[in-house]
Tab-separated table of C-alpha atoms in Angstrom:
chain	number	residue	atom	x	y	z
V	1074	UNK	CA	-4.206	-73.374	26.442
V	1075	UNK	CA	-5.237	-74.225	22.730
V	1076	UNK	CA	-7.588	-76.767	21.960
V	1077	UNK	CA	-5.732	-79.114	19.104
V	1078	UNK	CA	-8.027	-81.371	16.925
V	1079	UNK	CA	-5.694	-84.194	18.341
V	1080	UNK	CA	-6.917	-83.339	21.783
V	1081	UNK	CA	-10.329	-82.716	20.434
V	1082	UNK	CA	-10.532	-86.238	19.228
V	1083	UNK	CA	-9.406	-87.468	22.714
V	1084	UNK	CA	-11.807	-85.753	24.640
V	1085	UNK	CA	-14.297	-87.098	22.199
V	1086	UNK	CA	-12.488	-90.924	22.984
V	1087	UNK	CA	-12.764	-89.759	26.916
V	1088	UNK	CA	-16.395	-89.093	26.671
V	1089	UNK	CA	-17.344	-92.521	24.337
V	1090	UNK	CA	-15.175	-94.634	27.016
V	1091	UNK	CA	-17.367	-93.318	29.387
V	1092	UNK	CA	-20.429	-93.481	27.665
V	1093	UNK	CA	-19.922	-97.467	27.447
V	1094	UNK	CA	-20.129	-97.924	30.775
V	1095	UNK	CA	-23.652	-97.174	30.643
V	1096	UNK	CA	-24.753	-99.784	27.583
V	1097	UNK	CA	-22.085	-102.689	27.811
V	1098	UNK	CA	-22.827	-103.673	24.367
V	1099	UNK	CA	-18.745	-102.398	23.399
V	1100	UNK	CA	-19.999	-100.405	20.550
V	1101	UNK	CA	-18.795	-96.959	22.192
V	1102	UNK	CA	-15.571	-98.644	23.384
V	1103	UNK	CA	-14.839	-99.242	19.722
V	1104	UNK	CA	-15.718	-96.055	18.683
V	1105	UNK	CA	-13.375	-94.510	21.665
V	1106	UNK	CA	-10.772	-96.591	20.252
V	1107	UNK	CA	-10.933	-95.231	17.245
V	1108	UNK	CA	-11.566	-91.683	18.409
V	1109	UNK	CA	-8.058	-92.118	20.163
V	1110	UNK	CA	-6.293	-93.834	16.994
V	1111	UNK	CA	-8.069	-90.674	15.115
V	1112	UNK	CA	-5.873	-88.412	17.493
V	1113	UNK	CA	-2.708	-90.328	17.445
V	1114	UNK	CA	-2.472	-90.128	13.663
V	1115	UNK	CA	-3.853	-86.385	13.152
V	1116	UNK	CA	-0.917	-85.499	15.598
V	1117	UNK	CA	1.390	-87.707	13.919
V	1118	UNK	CA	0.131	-86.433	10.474
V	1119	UNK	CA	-1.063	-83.136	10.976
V	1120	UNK	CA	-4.157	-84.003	8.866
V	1121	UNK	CA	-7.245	-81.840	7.599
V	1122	UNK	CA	-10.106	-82.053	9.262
V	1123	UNK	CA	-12.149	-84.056	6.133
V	1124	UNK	CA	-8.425	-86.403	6.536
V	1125	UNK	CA	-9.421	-86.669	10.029
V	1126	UNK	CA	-13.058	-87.656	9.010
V	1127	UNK	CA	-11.754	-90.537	6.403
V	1128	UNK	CA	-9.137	-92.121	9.270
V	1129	UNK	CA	-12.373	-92.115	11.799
V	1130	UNK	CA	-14.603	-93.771	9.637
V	1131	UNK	CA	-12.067	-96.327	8.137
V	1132	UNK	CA	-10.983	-97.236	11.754
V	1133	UNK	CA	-14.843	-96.923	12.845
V	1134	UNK	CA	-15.447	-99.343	9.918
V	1135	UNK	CA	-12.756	-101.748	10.811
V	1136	UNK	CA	-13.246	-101.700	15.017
V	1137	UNK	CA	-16.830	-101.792	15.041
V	1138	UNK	CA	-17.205	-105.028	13.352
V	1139	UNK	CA	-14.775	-106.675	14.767
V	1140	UNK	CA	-15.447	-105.602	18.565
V	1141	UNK	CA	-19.119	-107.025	17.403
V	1142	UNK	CA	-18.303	-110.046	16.129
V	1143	UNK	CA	-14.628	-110.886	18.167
V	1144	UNK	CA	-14.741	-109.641	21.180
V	1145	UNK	CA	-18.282	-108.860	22.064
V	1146	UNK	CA	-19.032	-113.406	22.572
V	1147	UNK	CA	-16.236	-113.243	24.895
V	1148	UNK	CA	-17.911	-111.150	27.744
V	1149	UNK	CA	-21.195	-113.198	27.019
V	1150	UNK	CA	-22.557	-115.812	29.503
V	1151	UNK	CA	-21.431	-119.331	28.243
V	1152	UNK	CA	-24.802	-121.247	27.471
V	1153	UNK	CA	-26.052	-117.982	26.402
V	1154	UNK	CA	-27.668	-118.022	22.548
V	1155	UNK	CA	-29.072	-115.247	21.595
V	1156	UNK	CA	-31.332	-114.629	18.778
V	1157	UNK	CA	-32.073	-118.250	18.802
V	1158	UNK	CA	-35.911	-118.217	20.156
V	1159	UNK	CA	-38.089	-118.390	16.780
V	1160	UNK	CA	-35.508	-119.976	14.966
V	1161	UNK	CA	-36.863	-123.822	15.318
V	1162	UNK	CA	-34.419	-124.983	17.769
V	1163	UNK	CA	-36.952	-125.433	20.253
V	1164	UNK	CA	-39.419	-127.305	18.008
V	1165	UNK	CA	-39.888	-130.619	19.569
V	1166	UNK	CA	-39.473	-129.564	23.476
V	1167	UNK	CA	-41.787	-130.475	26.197
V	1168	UNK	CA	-42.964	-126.939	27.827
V	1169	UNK	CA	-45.519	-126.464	30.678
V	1170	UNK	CA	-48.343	-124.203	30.573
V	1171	UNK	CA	-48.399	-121.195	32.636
V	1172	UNK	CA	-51.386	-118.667	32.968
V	1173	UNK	CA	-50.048	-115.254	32.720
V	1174	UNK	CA	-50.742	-113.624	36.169
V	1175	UNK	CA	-52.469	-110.075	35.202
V	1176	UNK	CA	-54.605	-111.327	32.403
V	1177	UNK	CA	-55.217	-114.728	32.545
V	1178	UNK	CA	-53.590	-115.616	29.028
V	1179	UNK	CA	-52.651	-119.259	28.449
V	1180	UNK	CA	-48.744	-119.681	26.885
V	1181	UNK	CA	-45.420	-121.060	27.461
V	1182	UNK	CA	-42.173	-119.476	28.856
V	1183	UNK	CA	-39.223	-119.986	25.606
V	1184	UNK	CA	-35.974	-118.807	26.945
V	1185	UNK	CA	-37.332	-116.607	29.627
V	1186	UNK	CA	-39.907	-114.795	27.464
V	1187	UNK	CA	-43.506	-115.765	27.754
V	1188	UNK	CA	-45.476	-116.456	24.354
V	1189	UNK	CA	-49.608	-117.255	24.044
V	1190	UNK	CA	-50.416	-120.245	23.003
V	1191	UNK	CA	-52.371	-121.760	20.263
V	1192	UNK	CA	-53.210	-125.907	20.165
V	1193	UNK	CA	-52.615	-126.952	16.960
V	1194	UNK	CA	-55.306	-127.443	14.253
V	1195	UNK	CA	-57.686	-125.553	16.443
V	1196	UNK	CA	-58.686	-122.279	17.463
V	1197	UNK	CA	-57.962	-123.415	21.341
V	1198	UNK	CA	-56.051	-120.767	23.263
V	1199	UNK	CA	-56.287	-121.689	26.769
V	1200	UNK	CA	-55.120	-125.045	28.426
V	1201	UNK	CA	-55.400	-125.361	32.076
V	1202	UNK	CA	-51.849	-124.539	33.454
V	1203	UNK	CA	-49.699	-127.276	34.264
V	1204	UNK	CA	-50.850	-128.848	30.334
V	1205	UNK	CA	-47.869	-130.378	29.254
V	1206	UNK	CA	-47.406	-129.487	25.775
V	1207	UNK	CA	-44.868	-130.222	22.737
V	1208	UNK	CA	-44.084	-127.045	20.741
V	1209	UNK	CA	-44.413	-127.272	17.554
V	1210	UNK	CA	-43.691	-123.312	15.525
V	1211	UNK	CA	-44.015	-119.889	15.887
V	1212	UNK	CA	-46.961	-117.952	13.938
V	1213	UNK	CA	-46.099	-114.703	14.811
V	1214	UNK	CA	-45.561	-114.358	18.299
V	1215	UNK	CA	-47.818	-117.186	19.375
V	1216	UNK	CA	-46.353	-120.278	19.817
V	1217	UNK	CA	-48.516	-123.461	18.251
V	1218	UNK	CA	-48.235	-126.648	20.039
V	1219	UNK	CA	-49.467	-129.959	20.694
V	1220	UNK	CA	-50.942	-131.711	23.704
V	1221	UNK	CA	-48.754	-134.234	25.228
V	1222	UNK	CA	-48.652	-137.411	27.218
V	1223	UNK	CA	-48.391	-136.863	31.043
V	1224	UNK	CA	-45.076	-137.337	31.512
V	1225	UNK	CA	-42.923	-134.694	33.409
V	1226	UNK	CA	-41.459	-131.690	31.368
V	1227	UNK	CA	-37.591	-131.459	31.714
V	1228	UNK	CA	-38.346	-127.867	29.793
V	1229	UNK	CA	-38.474	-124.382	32.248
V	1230	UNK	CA	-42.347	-123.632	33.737
């Protein structure tokens, strides 16, 4: 049996299908799609292989975007925002301090990630855990807040 370039690009489809089952980010999935379209249309077409190049990187160039951008927030978790943490939608919370457990750093847990923490207007990086504590901004990757009343946090430990 002879390998075609129309079965070439389906093998190459075959082995980005399977590929995405190991990331789950639908990146390869695209690109298997349009490894597959690439096929269809060099059989259909009987097309050079720098004709074969072109149709896989318009089709690459139209799939890829849109599997990010369409179909991609449909197989997220619904409450889910990613890329939000930094972006000032948390200024204002209530947190609780935490101390980190293998080095004893002070911060507060944003989104699931812990940050250090810095009291505002001060050089203060440790508050007993349990402080509560309104957050305030992000300078860097340490989170500067301000002590608050006693009342209970409604905000994750």
């Amino acid at each position: 049996m002879e390998w075609t370039p129309a079965m070439l690009w389906l093998a190459a489809a075959l082995v980005l299908g399977l590929a995405e089952l190991t990331s789950g980010a639908l990146l390869l999935l695209a690109l298997a799609f349009a490894a597959a379209l690439t096929a269809a249309t060099t059989a259909a077409l009987g097309l050079p292989f720098s004709g074969q190049l072109l149709v896989m990187g318009v089709l690459a160039g139209i799939l890829v975007p849109l599997t990010i951008k369409v179909i991609r927030p449909r197989f997220s978790p619904q409450g889910v925002a990613y890329g939000t943490t930094g972006t000032g939608v948390e200024r204002g919370h209530r947190y609780v301090t935490i101390e980190r457990d293998f080095d004893g750093a002070s911060g507060l847990k944003i989104n699931g990630d812990f940050y250090r923490l810095r009291v505002d207007s001060t050089t203060t990086t440790r508050l007993p855990a349990g402080t509560n504590v309104i957050f305030k901004e992000f300078d860097g990757t340490t989170a500067i807040v301000e002590l608050a009343s006693a009342t209970p946090s409604s905000q994750e430990p």
